[in-house]
Coordinates of C-alpha atoms and ligand atoms in Angstrom, one line a residue:
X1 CA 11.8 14.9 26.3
X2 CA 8.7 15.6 28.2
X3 CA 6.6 17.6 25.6
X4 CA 3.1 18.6 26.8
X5 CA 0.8 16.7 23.8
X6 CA -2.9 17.0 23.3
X7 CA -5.3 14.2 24.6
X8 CA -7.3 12.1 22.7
X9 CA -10.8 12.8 22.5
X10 CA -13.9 10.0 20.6
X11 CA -15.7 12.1 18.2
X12 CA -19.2 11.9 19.4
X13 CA -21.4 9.9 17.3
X14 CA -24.1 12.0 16.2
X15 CA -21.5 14.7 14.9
X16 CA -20.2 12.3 12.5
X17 CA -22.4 12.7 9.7
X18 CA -22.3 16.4 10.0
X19 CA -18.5 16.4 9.5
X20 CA -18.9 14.2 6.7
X21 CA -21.8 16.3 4.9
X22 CA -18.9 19.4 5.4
X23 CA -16.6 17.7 3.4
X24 CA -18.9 16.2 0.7
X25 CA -19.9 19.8 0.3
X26 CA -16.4 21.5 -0.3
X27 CA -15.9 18.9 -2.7
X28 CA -19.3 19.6 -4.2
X29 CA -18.2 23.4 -4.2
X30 CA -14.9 22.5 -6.2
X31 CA -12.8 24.1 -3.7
X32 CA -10.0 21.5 -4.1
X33 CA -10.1 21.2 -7.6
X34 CA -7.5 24.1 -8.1
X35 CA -4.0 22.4 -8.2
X36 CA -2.4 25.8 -6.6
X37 CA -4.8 24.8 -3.8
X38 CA -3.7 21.7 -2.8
X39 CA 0.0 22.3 -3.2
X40 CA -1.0 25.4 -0.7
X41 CA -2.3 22.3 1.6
X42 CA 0.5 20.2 1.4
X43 CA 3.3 22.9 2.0
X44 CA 1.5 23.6 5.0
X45 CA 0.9 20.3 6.5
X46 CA 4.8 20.2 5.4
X47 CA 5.5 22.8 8.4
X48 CA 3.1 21.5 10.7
X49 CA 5.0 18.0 10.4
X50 CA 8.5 20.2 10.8
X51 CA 7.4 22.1 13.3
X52 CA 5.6 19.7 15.5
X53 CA 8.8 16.9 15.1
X54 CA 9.2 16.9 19.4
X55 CA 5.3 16.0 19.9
X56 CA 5.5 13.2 17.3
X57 CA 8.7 11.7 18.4
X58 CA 7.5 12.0 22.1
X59 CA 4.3 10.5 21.1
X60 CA 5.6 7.4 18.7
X61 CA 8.2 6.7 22.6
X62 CA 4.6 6.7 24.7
X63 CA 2.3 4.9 22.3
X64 CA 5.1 2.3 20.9
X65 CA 8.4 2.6 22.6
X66 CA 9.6 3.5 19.0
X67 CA 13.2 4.4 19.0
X68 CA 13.9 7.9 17.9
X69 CA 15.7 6.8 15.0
X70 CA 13.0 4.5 13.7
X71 CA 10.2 7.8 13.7
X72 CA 13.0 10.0 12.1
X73 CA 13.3 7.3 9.1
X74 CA 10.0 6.0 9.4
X75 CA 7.2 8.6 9.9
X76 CA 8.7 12.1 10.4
X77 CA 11.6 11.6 7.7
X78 CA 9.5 9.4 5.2
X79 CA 6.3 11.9 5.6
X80 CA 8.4 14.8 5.0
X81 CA 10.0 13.4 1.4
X82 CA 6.6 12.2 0.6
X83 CA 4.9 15.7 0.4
X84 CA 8.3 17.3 -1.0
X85 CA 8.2 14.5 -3.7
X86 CA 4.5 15.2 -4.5
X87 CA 5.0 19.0 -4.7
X88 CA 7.8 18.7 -6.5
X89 CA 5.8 16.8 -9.4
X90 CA 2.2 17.6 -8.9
X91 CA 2.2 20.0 -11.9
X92 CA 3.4 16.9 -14.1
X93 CA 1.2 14.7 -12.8
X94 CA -2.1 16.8 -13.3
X95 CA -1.6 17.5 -16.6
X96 CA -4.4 15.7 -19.2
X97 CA -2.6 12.7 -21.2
X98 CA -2.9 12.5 -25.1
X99 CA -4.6 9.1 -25.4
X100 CA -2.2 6.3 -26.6
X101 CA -3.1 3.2 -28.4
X102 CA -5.6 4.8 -31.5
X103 CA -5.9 4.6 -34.3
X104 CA -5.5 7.5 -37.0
X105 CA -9.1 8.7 -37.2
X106 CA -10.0 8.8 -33.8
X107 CA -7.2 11.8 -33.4
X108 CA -9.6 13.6 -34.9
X109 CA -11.6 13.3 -32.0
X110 CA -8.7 15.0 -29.9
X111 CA -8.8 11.5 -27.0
X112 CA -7.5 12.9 -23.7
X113 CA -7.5 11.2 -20.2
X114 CA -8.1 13.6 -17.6
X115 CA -7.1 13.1 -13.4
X116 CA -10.4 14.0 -12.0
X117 CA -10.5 13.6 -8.4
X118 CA -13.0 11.1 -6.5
X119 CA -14.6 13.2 -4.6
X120 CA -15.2 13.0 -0.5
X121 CA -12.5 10.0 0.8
X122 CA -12.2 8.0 3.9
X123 CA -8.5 7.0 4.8
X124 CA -8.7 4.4 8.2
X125 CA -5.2 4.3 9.7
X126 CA -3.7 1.5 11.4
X127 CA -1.4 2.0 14.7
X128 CA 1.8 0.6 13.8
X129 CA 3.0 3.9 11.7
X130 CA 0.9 5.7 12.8
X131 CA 1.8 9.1 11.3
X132 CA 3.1 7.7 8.0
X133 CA 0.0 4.7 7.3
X134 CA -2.7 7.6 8.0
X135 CA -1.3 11.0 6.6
X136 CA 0.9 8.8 3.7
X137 CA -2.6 8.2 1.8
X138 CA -4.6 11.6 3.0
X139 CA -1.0 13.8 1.1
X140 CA -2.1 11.3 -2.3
X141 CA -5.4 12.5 -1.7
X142 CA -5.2 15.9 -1.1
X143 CA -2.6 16.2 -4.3
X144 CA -5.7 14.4 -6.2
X145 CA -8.0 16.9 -5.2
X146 CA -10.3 15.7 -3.0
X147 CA -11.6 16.0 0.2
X148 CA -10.6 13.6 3.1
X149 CA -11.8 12.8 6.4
X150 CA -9.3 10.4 8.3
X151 CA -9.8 8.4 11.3
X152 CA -6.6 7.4 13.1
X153 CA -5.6 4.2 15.1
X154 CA -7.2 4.7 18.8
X155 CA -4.5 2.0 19.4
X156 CA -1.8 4.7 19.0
X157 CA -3.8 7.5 21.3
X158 CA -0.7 9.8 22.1
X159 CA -0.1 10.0 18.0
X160 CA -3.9 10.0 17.2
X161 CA -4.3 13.2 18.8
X162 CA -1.0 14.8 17.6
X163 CA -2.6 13.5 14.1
X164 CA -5.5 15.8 14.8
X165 CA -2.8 18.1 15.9
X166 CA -0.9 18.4 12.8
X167 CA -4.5 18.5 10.4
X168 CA -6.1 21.0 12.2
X169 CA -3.5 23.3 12.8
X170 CA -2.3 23.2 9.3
X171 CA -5.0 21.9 6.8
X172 CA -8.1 24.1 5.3
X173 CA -11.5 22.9 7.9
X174 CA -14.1 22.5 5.2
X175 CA -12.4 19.9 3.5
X176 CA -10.1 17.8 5.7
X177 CA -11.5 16.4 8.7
X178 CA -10.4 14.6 11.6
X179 CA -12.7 11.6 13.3
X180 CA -11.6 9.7 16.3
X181 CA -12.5 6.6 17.8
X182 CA -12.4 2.9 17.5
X183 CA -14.5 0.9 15.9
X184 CA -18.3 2.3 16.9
X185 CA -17.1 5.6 15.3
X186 CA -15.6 3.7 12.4
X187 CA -18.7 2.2 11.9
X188 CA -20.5 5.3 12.0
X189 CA -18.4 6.4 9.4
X190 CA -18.8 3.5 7.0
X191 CA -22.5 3.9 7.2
X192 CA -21.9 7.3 5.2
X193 CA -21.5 7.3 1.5
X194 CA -17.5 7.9 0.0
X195 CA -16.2 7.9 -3.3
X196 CA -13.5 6.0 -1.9
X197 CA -12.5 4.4 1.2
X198 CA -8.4 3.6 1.8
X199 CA -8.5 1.1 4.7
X200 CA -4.5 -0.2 6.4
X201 CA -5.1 -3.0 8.8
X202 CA -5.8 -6.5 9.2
X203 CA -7.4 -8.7 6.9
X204 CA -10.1 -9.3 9.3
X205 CA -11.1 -5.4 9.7
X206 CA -10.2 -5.1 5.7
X207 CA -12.9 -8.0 5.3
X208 CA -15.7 -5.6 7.4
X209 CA -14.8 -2.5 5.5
X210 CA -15.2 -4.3 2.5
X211 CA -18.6 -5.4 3.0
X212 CA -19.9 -2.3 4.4
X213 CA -18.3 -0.5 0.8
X214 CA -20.2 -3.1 -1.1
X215 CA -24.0 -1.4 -0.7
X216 CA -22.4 1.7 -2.4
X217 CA -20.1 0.3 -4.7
X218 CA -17.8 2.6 -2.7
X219 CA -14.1 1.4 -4.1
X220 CA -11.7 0.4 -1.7
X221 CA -8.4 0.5 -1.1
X222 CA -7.3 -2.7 1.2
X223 CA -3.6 -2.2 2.7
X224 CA -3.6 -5.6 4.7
X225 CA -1.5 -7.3 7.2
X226 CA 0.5 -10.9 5.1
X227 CA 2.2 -14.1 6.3
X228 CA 5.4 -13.2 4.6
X229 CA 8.3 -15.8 4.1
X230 CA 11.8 -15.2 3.8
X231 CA 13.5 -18.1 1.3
X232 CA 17.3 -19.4 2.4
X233 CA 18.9 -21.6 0.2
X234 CA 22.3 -23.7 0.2
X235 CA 23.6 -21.1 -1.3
X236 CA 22.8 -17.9 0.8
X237 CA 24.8 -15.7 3.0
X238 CA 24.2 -16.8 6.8
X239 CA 25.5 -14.0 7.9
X240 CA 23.5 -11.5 5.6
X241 CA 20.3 -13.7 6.4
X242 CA 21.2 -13.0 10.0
X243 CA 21.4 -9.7 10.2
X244 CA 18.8 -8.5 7.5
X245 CA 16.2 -10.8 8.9
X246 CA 16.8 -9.4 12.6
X247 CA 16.5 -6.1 11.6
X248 CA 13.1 -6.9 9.7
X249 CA 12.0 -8.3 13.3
X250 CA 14.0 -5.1 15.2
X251 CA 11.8 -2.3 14.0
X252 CA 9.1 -1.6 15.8
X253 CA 9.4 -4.8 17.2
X254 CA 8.4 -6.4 14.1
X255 CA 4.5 -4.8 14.1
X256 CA 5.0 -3.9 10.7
X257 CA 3.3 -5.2 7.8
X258 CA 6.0 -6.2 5.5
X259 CA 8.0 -8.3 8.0
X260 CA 8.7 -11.8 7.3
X261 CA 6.6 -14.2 8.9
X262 CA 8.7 -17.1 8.9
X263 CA 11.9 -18.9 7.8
X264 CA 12.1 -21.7 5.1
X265 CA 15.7 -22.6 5.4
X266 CA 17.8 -25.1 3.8
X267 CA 18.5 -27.6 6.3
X268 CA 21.9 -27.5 5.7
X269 CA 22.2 -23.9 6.6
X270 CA 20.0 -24.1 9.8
X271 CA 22.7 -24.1 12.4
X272 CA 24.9 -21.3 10.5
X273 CA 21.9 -18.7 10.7
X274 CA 21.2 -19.5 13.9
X275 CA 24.7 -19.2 15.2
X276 CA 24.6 -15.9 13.1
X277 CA 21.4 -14.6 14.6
X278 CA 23.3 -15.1 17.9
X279 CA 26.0 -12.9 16.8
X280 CA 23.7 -10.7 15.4
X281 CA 21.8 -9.8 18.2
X282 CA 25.0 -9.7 20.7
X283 CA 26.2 -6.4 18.0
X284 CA 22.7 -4.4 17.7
X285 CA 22.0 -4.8 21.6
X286 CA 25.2 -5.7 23.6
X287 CA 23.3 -5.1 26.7
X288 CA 20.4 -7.0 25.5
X289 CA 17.3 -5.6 23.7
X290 CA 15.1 -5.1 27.4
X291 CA 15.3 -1.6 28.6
X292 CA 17.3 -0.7 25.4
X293 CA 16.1 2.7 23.7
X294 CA 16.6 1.2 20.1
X295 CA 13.5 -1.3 20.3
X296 CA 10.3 -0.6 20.7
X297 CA 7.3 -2.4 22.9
X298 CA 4.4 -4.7 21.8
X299 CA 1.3 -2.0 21.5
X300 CA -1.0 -3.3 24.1
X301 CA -2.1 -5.9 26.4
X302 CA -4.3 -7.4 23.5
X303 CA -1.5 -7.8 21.0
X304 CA 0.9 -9.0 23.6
X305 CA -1.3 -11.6 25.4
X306 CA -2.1 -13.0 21.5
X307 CA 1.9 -13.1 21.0
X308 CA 2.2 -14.6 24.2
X309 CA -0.1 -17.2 23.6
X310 CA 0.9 -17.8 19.6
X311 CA 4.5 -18.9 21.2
X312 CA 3.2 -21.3 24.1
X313 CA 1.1 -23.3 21.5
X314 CA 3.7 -23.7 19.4
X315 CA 5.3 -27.0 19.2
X316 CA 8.0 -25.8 18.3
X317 CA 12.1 -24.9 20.1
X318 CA 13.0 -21.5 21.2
X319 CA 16.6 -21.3 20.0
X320 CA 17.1 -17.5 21.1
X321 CA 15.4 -14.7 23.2
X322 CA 11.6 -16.1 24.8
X323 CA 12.0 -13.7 26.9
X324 CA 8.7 -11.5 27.9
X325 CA 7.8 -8.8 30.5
X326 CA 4.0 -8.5 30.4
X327 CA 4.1 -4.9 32.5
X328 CA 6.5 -2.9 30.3
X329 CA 4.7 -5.3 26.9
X330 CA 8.2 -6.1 26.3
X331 CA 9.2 -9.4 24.3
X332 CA 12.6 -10.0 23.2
X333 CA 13.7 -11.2 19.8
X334 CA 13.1 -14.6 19.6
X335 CA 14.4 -17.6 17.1
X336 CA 11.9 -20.8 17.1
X337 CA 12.4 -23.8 15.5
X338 CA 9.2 -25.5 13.7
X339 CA 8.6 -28.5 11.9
X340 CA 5.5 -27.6 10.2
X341 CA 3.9 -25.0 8.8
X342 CA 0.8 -25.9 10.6
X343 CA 2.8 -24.6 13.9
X344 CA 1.3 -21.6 15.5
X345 CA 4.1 -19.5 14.3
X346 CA 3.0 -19.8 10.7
X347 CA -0.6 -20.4 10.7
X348 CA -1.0 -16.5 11.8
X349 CA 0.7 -13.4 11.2
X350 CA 3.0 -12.8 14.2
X351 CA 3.3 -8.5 14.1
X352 CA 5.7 -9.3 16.9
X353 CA 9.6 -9.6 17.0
X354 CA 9.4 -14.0 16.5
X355 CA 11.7 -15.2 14.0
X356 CA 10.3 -18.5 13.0
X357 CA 12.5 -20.9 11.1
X358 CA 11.2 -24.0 9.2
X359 CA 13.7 -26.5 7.6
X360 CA 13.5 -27.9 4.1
X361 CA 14.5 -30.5 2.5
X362 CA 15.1 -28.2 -0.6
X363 CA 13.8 -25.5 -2.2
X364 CA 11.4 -27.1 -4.3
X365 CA 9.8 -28.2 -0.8
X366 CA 10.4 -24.2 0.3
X367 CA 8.3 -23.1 -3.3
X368 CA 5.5 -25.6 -2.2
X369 CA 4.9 -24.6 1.5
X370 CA 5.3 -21.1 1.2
X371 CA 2.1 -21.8 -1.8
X372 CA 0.6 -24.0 0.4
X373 CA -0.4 -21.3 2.9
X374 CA -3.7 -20.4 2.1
X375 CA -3.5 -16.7 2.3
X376 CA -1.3 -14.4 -0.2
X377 CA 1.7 -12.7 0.8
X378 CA 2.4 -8.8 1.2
X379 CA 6.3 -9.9 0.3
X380 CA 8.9 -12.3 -0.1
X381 CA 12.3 -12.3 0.9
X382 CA 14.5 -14.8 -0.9
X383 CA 18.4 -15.6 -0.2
X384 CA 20.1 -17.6 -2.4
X385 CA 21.8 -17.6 -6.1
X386 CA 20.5 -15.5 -9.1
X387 CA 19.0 -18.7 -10.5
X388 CA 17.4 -19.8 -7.1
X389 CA 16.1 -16.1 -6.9
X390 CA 14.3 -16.0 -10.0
X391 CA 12.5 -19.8 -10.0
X392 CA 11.4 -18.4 -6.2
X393 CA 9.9 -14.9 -7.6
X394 CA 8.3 -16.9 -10.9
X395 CA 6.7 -19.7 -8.3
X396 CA 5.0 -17.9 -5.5
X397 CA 3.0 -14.5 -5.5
X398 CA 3.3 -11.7 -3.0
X399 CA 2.4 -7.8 -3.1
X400 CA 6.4 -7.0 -3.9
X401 CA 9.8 -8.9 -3.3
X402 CA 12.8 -7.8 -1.2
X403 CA 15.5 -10.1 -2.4
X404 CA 18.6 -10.5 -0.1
X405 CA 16.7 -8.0 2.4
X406 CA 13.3 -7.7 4.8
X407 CA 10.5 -5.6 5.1
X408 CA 12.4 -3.3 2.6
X409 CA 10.6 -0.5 0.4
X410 CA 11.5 2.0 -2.0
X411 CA 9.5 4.7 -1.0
X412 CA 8.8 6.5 -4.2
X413 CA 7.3 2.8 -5.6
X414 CA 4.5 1.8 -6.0
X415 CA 3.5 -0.7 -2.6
X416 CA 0.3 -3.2 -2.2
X417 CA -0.3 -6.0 -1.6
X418 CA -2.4 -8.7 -4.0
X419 CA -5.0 -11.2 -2.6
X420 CA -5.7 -12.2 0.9
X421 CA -2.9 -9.2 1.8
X422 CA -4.6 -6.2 0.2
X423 CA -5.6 -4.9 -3.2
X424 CA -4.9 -1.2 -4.3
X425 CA -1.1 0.5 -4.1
X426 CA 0.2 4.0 -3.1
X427 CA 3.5 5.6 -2.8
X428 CA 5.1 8.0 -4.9
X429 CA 3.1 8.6 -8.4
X430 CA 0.8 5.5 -7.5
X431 CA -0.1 7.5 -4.5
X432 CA -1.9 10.4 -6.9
X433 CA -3.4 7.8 -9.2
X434 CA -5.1 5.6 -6.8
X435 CA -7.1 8.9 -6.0
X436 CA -7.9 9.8 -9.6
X437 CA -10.5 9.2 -11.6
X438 CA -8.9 8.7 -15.1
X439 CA -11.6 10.6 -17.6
X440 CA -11.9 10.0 -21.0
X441 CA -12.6 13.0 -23.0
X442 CA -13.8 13.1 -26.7
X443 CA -14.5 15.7 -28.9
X444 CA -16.0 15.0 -32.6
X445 CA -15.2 18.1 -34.3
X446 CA -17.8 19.5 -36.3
X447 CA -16.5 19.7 -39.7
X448 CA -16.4 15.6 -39.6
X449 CA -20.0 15.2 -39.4
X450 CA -20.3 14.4 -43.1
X451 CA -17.9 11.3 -42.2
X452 CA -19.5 10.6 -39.5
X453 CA -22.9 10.4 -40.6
X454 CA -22.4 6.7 -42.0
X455 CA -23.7 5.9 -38.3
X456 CA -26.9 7.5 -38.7
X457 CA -30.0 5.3 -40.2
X458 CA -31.2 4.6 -42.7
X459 CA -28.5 1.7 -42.3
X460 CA -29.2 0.0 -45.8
X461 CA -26.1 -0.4 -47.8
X462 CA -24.1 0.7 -45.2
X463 CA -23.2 -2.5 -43.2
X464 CA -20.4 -3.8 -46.2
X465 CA -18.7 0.0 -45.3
X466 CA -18.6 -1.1 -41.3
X467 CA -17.0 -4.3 -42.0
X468 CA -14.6 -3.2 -44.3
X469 CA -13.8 -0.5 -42.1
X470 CA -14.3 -2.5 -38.4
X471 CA -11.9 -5.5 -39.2
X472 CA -8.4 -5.4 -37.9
X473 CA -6.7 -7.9 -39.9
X474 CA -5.2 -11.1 -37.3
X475 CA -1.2 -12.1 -37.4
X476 CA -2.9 -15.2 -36.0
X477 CA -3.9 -18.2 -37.2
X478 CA -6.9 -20.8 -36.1
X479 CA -4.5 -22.7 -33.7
X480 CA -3.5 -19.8 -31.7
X481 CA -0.2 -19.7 -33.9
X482 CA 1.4 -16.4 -34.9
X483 CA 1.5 -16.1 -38.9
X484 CA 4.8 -15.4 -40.3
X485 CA 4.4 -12.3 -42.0
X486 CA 1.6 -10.6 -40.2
X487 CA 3.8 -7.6 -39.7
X488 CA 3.9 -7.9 -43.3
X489 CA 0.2 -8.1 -43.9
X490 CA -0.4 -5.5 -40.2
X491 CA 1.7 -2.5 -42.7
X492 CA -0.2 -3.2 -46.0
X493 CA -3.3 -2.8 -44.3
X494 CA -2.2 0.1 -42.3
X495 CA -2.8 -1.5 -39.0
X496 CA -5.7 -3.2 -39.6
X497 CA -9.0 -1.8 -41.9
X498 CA -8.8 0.0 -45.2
X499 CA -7.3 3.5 -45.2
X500 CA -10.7 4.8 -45.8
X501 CA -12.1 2.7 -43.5
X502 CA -10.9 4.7 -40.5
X503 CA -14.1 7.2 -39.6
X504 CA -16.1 4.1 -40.5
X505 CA -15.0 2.1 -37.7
X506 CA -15.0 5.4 -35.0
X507 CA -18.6 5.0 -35.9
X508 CA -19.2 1.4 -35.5
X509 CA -17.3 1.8 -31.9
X510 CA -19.2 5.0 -31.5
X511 CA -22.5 2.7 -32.3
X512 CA -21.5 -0.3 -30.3
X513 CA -21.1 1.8 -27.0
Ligands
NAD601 P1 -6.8 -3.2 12.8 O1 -7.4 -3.8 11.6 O2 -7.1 -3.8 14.1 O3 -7.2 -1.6 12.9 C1 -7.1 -0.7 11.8 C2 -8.2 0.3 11.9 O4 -9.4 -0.3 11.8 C3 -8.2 1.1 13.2 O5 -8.3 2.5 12.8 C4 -9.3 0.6 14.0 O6 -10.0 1.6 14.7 C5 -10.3 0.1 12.9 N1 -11.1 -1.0 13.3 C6 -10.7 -2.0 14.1 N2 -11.7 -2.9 14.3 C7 -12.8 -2.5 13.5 C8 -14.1 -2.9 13.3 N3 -14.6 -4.1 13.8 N4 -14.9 -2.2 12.5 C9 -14.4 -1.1 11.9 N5 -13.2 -0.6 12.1 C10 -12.4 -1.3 12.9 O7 -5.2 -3.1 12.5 P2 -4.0 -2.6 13.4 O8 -4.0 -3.5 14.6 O9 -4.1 -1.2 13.7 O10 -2.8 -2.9 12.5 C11 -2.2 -4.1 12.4 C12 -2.6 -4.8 11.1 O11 -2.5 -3.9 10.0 C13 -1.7 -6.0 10.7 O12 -2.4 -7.0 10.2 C14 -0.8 -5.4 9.7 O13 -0.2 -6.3 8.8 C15 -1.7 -4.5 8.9 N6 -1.0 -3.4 8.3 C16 -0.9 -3.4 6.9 C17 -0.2 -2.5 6.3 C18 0.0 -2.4 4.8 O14 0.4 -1.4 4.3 N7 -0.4 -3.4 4.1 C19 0.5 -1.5 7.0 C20 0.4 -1.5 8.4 C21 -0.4 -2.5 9.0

């Protein structure tokens, strides 16, 4: 390819706050609060992606080894969609909702939610998507009207710069700004005050931004890394096990988040997977995965050497691949056996291309490891029957499920994770409303002020009124037990209070607040 791409350059520290104080102050001016505004934004940022597909193809091959395919479907391809998606709906999503869920009187008060955005946002990307993990949130951001200043992975430098690349060229300079650096910059960026900060990494870096949010109540958004398991059962497909779970350790050489961690598989059916791995791997890479273009390279020294050292303290049998090539941070696919899930190969998440497997005795001994492990998945990926699928999903807890597949998403879903692997989701719609503030807006009518003034003191003779009105009448009895007719008894009282009762009880609420 050979495209000439822009260097990498830290931010220096001291003009940190400045950028920041730029973007606070286009918010403050309410220069992204008109909706044709943003959509202007995103269209552009649209071509800039388009335009600028050679420089983030060439720089996903020198950062990652990615294979061209994987940046079409996962970064160029997916970011694209996401923006064309947003565009397309933005108008619907904007609009103010008529408040659901109240009660006849209150619609006098004419209950809407508005989507107000936050304000001034920090998105910290991580490096194994680079494009899609960092612009992905700053597109919901920018459709949610608020400013953004995003700080890309200094892991991935090549697509870091052509990050700043694509923003700068494209996006409006008051109120989108890059930052780069690692982690001094980040810090100096945590040390300012956001409205909201969307953080994709590991849990431990998730733990740090969390505590630095904390003195500002600044909410967070925690995309984090999970030790995933993948369920096989007696009754699964080996080969379909085989080949979905190698391609969840294929792409991007498993660094991605939602890849399974490791195996729990029948012990029946160990030998059939493996044999089907084997078979698996001869059809993707008939020469071999080293030197091939569709598999991409361990990110660094750093990530390799911890790889490295994950597999030689495990106690467990390399059954396939092992293979490792420190100079070109190249590590084949590799199937080890364990017999714990103490082993090195479960106890941390691998972001590498290891295919652990763990056999059980059955899958009530699967349900109860896979809890065991102290930290909360980002998925799950069961094999088996319908019936084994379900007890598997109502057992265990995870951010989403992927049955009979890995690492899979629908990209206009909603995706997060829950626990110890993130809190917070994005994608499609969820991608606007995790940048929304969703505003409550009342307003009391002045022709019902003779109704309302039963709230106003003096309060003698007036408290019988509030209880008559207040009480919802309970389909419920003292033992927790739903009464037989209290649909019966919900429609004489017309949902709850007297008729006349209802202004009397927006008042008591209106009092109690
Ligand atoms: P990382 O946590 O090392 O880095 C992420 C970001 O945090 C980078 O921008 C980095 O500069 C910054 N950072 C690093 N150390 C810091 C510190 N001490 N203080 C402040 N900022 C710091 O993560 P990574 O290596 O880029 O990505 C891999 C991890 O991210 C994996 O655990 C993976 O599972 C997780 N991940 C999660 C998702 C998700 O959507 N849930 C997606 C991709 C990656």
């Amino acid at each position: 390819m050979g495209v000439a791409l822009p260097e990498l350059q830290f931010t220096p520290l001291e003009e940190i706050p400045s950028t920041v104080s730029t973007a606070r102050k286009a918010f403050l001016e309410h220069r992204t609060r008109d909706v044709e505004f943003r959509l202007v934004q995103l269209r552009k940022l649209y071509w800039a992606i388009k335009d600028n597909e050679e420089e983030i193809a060439e720089a996903c091959t020198l950062d990652l080894h990615k294979p061209r395919f994987e940046t079409e479907l996962a970064e160029t391809g997916w970011m694209l969609n996401d923006i064309v998606f947003t565009c397309r709906n933005l108008h619907k999503w904007v609009q103010d909702e008529k408040a659901a869920d109240i009660d006849l009187n209150f619609k006098l008060m004419n209950p809407k939610i508005r989507k107000d955005p936050l304000g001034c946002v920090l998105v910290i990307g991580p490096f194994n998507f680079p494009f899609q993990l960092t612009l992905g949130p700053v597109i919901g951001a920018i459709a949610a009207g608020n400013t953004v200043v995003l700080k890309p992975s200094e892991s991935a430098p090549r697509c870091a710069a052509v990050i700043q690349k694509l923003v700068e060229s494209s996006l409006d300079p008051s109120c989108y700004r890059v930052v780069q650096g690692g982690i001094a910059e980040t810090q100096a960026l945590l040390a300012e005050k956001w409205d909201k900060i969307f953080f994709t990494g590991s849990t431990n870096v998730g733990r740090i931004i969390a505590k630095a949010a904390a003195p500002n109540l600044t909410p967070v958004v925690l995309e984090l890394g999970g030790i995933n398991p993948a369920f096989v059962t007696k009754s699964a497909d080996p080969r379909l096990v085989a080949r979905r779970m190698l391609w969840g350790k294929l792409v991007n050489a498993g660094q991605i988040c939602t890849s399974q961690n490791y195996l729990l598989v029948d012990k029946t059916m160990v030998d059939r997977v493996v044999e089907e791995f084997k078979k698996a791997y001869k059809e993707f890479y008939p020469n071999g995965a080293k030197g091939s273009p569709d598999f991409s390279h361990i990110i660094n020294e750093a990530s390799f050497r911890r790889l490295k050292s994950m597999l030689d303290n495990s106690k467990g049998k390399i059954l396939m691949g092992g293979t490792m090539d420190e100079k070109e941070l190249f590590i084949d696919l590799t199937v080890v056996q364990v017999d714990s899930v103490e082993d090195s190969m479960c106890t941390q998440e691998s972001f590498g291309p290891f295919l652990t497997i763990l056999p059980v005795d059955n899958l009530d001994e699967a349900i109860s490891l896979a809890n065991g492990v102290s930290s909360t998945p980002l998925g799950i990926y069961p094999f088996g029957s319908k019936a084994e699928v379900e007890k598997i999903i109502s057992s265990t807890r995870s951010g989403g499920v992927a049955v009979n597949d890995a690492a899979l998403h629908v990209p206009t879903l909603q995706f997060g994770g829950v626990g110890d692997s993130g809190t917070g989701a994005y994608r499609g719609r969820a991608s606007f409303d995790v940048w929304v503030h969703r505003r409550t807006i009342t307003t009391s009518p002045g022709w019902i002020e003779s109704i309302l003034a039963i709230r106003y003191p003096p309060y003698a003779g007036k408290i019988k009124i509030f209880q008559a009105a207040s009480a919802l009448v309970p389909d419920f009895d003292r033992n927790g037990q739903k009464l037989t007719f209290g649909w019966l008894r919900y429609f004489l009282t017309l949902g709850g209070g007297s008729a006349t009762a209802g202004a009397g009880r927006a008042a008591a609420v209106a009092a109690s607040e």
